[in-house]
């Protein structure tokens, strides 16, 4: 994996552990020679991730919608900043430019990015690993809900392994590196569905 899209919040929560996590991830990816592709912002976890990766000599590409640039949210010191018109274009560029996806704590936007990456993998728009760094159990509820969707049959058994969750970055990157793509819906016959 040469480039990873990292999904994370633009908020700065009161618990400083989340900012520390984003900094650790940015630093660690840069030290591994993995370029960061992210939302292009300078605030919250996004800014901490980018700043740490840049400080460690890493390559950081930001993808930001024009409306957020005008609100002065864009990071001005990135390796590359791409300005797009819509959130949909932003997510498509994340997919185009990355070899996989890592999700850190965040809010609605982060969840939107995560679930679209999973959905696109199910359908066959990409065959890249989709990871969650479940630091401090932040995603326990989401992972339980995902397991519930598998158990009830709303996620096919062959797609249950798309979402990869680990508690540490090293374990997550190792699992993502060995990910074997599943059979996408596009490759299934009507009898399979």
GROMACS .gro file of C-alpha atoms in nm:
model
  193
    1UNK     CA    1   0.000   0.000   0.000
    2UNK     CA    2   0.159   0.322  -0.118
    3UNK     CA    3  -0.127   0.563  -0.045
    4UNK     CA    4  -0.410   0.536   0.206
    5UNK     CA    5  -0.721   0.748   0.231
    6UNK     CA    6  -0.768   0.838   0.596
    7UNK     CA    7  -1.118   0.930   0.706
    8UNK     CA    8  -1.142   1.129   1.029
    9UNK     CA    9  -1.323   1.414   1.195
   10UNK     CA   10  -1.265   1.784   1.144
   11UNK     CA   11  -1.375   1.843   1.504
   12UNK     CA   12  -1.145   1.884   1.803
   13UNK     CA   13  -1.316   1.687   2.081
   14UNK     CA   14  -1.250   1.772   2.448
   15UNK     CA   15  -1.070   1.437   2.494
   16UNK     CA   16  -0.720   1.509   2.361
   17UNK     CA   17  -0.659   1.137   2.303
   18UNK     CA   18  -0.832   1.166   1.964
   19UNK     CA   19  -0.597   1.437   1.841
   20UNK     CA   20  -0.302   1.234   1.973
   21UNK     CA   21  -0.431   0.932   1.780
   22UNK     CA   22  -0.452   1.131   1.455
   23UNK     CA   23  -0.098   1.261   1.507
   24UNK     CA   24   0.030   0.910   1.574
   25UNK     CA   25  -0.134   0.777   1.257
   26UNK     CA   26   0.002   1.059   1.040
   27UNK     CA   27   0.353   1.013   1.178
   28UNK     CA   28   0.344   0.633   1.149
   29UNK     CA   29   0.217   0.632   0.791
   30UNK     CA   30   0.482   0.882   0.684
   31UNK     CA   31   0.757   0.677   0.852
   32UNK     CA   32   0.635   0.369   0.664
   33UNK     CA   33   0.650   0.561   0.335
   34UNK     CA   34   0.271   0.556   0.294
   35UNK     CA   35   0.122   0.873   0.149
   36UNK     CA   36  -0.187   1.017   0.316
   37UNK     CA   37  -0.496   1.112   0.116
   38UNK     CA   38  -0.751   1.296   0.329
   39UNK     CA   39  -1.017   1.566   0.336
   40UNK     CA   40  -0.781   1.863   0.303
   41UNK     CA   41  -0.879   2.046   0.620
   42UNK     CA   42  -0.652   2.210   0.876
   43UNK     CA   43  -0.875   2.165   1.183
   44UNK     CA   44  -0.942   1.884   1.426
   45UNK     CA   45  -0.822   1.531   1.365
   46UNK     CA   46  -0.777   1.612   0.996
   47UNK     CA   47  -0.528   1.888   1.065
   48UNK     CA   48  -0.344   1.686   1.329
   49UNK     CA   49  -0.311   1.390   1.090
   50UNK     CA   50  -0.178   1.605   0.806
   51UNK     CA   51   0.059   1.810   1.020
   52UNK     CA   52   0.214   1.499   1.177
   53UNK     CA   53   0.259   1.326   0.842
   54UNK     CA   54   0.420   1.637   0.692
   55UNK     CA   55   0.648   1.683   0.995
   56UNK     CA   56   0.770   1.325   0.947
   57UNK     CA   57   0.850   1.394   0.582
   58UNK     CA   58   0.540   1.228   0.439
   59UNK     CA   59   0.339   1.303   0.129
   60UNK     CA   60  -0.007   1.444   0.203
   61UNK     CA   61  -0.278   1.501  -0.055
   62UNK     CA   62  -0.592   1.686   0.046
   63UNK     CA   63  -0.920   1.669  -0.142
   64UNK     CA   64  -1.160   1.948  -0.046
   65UNK     CA   65  -1.485   2.082  -0.190
   66UNK     CA   66  -1.470   2.443  -0.308
   67UNK     CA   67  -1.735   2.549  -0.052
   68UNK     CA   68  -1.506   2.445   0.234
   69UNK     CA   69  -1.208   2.628   0.082
   70UNK     CA   70  -1.403   2.952   0.082
   71UNK     CA   71  -1.489   2.897   0.448
   72UNK     CA   72  -1.109   2.899   0.510
   73UNK     CA   73  -1.094   2.537   0.618
   74UNK     CA   74  -0.833   2.423   0.363
   75UNK     CA   75  -0.485   2.329   0.479
   76UNK     CA   76  -0.236   2.554   0.302
   77UNK     CA   77   0.081   2.351   0.359
   78UNK     CA   78   0.007   2.017   0.193
   79UNK     CA   79   0.208   1.834  -0.069
   80UNK     CA   80  -0.093   1.871  -0.295
   81UNK     CA   81  -0.442   2.016  -0.250
   82UNK     CA   82  -0.716   1.925  -0.498
   83UNK     CA   83  -1.027   2.139  -0.506
   84UNK     CA   84  -1.344   1.963  -0.623
   85UNK     CA   85  -1.701   2.082  -0.658
   86UNK     CA   86  -1.893   1.819  -0.456
   87UNK     CA   87  -1.859   1.574  -0.171
   88UNK     CA   88  -1.926   1.294  -0.417
   89UNK     CA   89  -1.626   1.403  -0.627
   90UNK     CA   90  -1.419   1.416  -0.310
   91UNK     CA   91  -1.502   1.054  -0.221
   92UNK     CA   92  -1.439   0.939  -0.577
   93UNK     CA   93  -1.093   1.100  -0.568
   94UNK     CA   94  -1.020   0.926  -0.236
   95UNK     CA   95  -1.092   0.598  -0.412
   96UNK     CA   96  -0.893   0.688  -0.723
   97UNK     CA   97  -0.582   0.798  -0.534
   98UNK     CA   98  -0.561   0.538  -0.259
   99UNK     CA   99  -0.477   0.171  -0.219
  100UNK     CA  100  -0.708   0.135   0.082
  101UNK     CA  101  -0.901   0.324   0.347
  102UNK     CA  102  -0.836   0.379   0.718
  103UNK     CA  103  -1.112   0.523   0.935
  104UNK     CA  104  -1.036   0.709   1.257
  105UNK     CA  105  -1.294   0.854   1.497
  106UNK     CA  106  -1.520   1.116   1.348
  107UNK     CA  107  -1.879   1.218   1.295
  108UNK     CA  108  -2.137   1.203   1.019
  109UNK     CA  109  -1.898   1.291   0.735
  110UNK     CA  110  -1.650   1.026   0.846
  111UNK     CA  111  -1.927   0.765   0.863
  112UNK     CA  112  -2.051   0.866   0.518
  113UNK     CA  113  -1.703   0.814   0.374
  114UNK     CA  114  -1.660   0.480   0.550
  115UNK     CA  115  -1.994   0.334   0.441
  116UNK     CA  116  -1.952   0.450   0.084
  117UNK     CA  117  -1.612   0.275   0.070
  118UNK     CA  118  -1.776  -0.044   0.202
  119UNK     CA  119  -2.073  -0.015  -0.035
  120UNK     CA  120  -1.849   0.043  -0.337
  121UNK     CA  121  -1.642  -0.262  -0.238
  122UNK     CA  122  -1.956  -0.478  -0.216
  123UNK     CA  123  -2.069  -0.364  -0.557
  124UNK     CA  124  -1.727  -0.397  -0.722
  125UNK     CA  125  -1.633  -0.035  -0.786
  126UNK     CA  126  -1.307  -0.111  -0.605
  127UNK     CA  127  -1.135  -0.412  -0.444
  128UNK     CA  128  -0.937  -0.223  -0.178
  129UNK     CA  129  -0.924  -0.293   0.196
  130UNK     CA  130  -1.151  -0.084   0.418
  131UNK     CA  131  -1.011  -0.049   0.770
  132UNK     CA  132  -1.128   0.087   1.102
  133UNK     CA  133  -0.883   0.179   1.376
  134UNK     CA  134  -1.096   0.095   1.679
  135UNK     CA  135  -0.888   0.291   1.926
  136UNK     CA  136  -1.030   0.278   2.277
  137UNK     CA  137  -1.339   0.096   2.154
  138UNK     CA  138  -1.471   0.404   1.972
  139UNK     CA  139  -1.630   0.189   1.700
  140UNK     CA  140  -1.758  -0.097   1.919
  141UNK     CA  141  -2.122  -0.002   1.862
  142UNK     CA  142  -2.075   0.035   1.487
  143UNK     CA  143  -1.897  -0.300   1.466
  144UNK     CA  144  -2.177  -0.466   1.664
  145UNK     CA  145  -2.432  -0.315   1.425
  146UNK     CA  146  -2.229  -0.436   1.125
  147UNK     CA  147  -2.226  -0.788   1.277
  148UNK     CA  148  -2.604  -0.760   1.325
  149UNK     CA  149  -2.648  -0.671   0.956
  150UNK     CA  150  -2.442  -0.980   0.866
  151UNK     CA  151  -2.637  -1.203   1.107
  152UNK     CA  152  -2.973  -1.087   0.973
  153UNK     CA  153  -2.868  -1.133   0.610
  154UNK     CA  154  -2.859  -0.769   0.504
  155UNK     CA  155  -2.486  -0.808   0.438
  156UNK     CA  156  -2.402  -1.121   0.239
  157UNK     CA  157  -2.173  -1.372   0.410
  158UNK     CA  158  -1.911  -1.327   0.136
  159UNK     CA  159  -1.903  -0.955   0.212
  160UNK     CA  160  -1.871  -0.988   0.590
  161UNK     CA  161  -1.493  -0.955   0.569
  162UNK     CA  162  -1.486  -0.626   0.376
  163UNK     CA  163  -1.476  -0.419   0.695
  164UNK     CA  164  -1.145  -0.480   0.875
  165UNK     CA  165  -1.122  -0.356   1.234
  166UNK     CA  166  -0.824  -0.367   1.469
  167UNK     CA  167  -0.732  -0.189   1.792
  168UNK     CA  168  -0.379  -0.087   1.687
  169UNK     CA  169  -0.247   0.069   1.369
  170UNK     CA  170   0.019  -0.198   1.316
  171UNK     CA  171  -0.238  -0.479   1.342
  172UNK     CA  172  -0.476  -0.293   1.112
  173UNK     CA  173  -0.214  -0.227   0.844
  174UNK     CA  174  -0.099  -0.590   0.860
  175UNK     CA  175  -0.456  -0.714   0.815
  176UNK     CA  176  -0.518  -0.470   0.531
  177UNK     CA  177  -0.197  -0.579   0.356
  178UNK     CA  178  -0.323  -0.939   0.344
  179UNK     CA  179  -0.679  -0.854   0.239
  180UNK     CA  180  -0.813  -1.077  -0.036
  181UNK     CA  181  -1.090  -0.918  -0.241
  182UNK     CA  182  -1.428  -1.087  -0.221
  183UNK     CA  183  -1.670  -1.164  -0.502
  184UNK     CA  184  -1.841  -0.836  -0.586
  185UNK     CA  185  -2.212  -0.806  -0.659
  186UNK     CA  186  -2.127  -0.707  -1.018
  187UNK     CA  187  -1.963  -1.049  -1.060
  188UNK     CA  188  -2.259  -1.242  -0.916
  189UNK     CA  189  -2.539  -1.403  -1.110
  190UNK     CA  190  -2.908  -1.355  -1.033
  191UNK     CA  191  -2.906  -1.693  -0.853
  192UNK     CA  192  -2.633  -1.564  -0.617
  193UNK     CA  193  -2.835  -1.261  -0.519
   0.00000   0.00000   0.00000
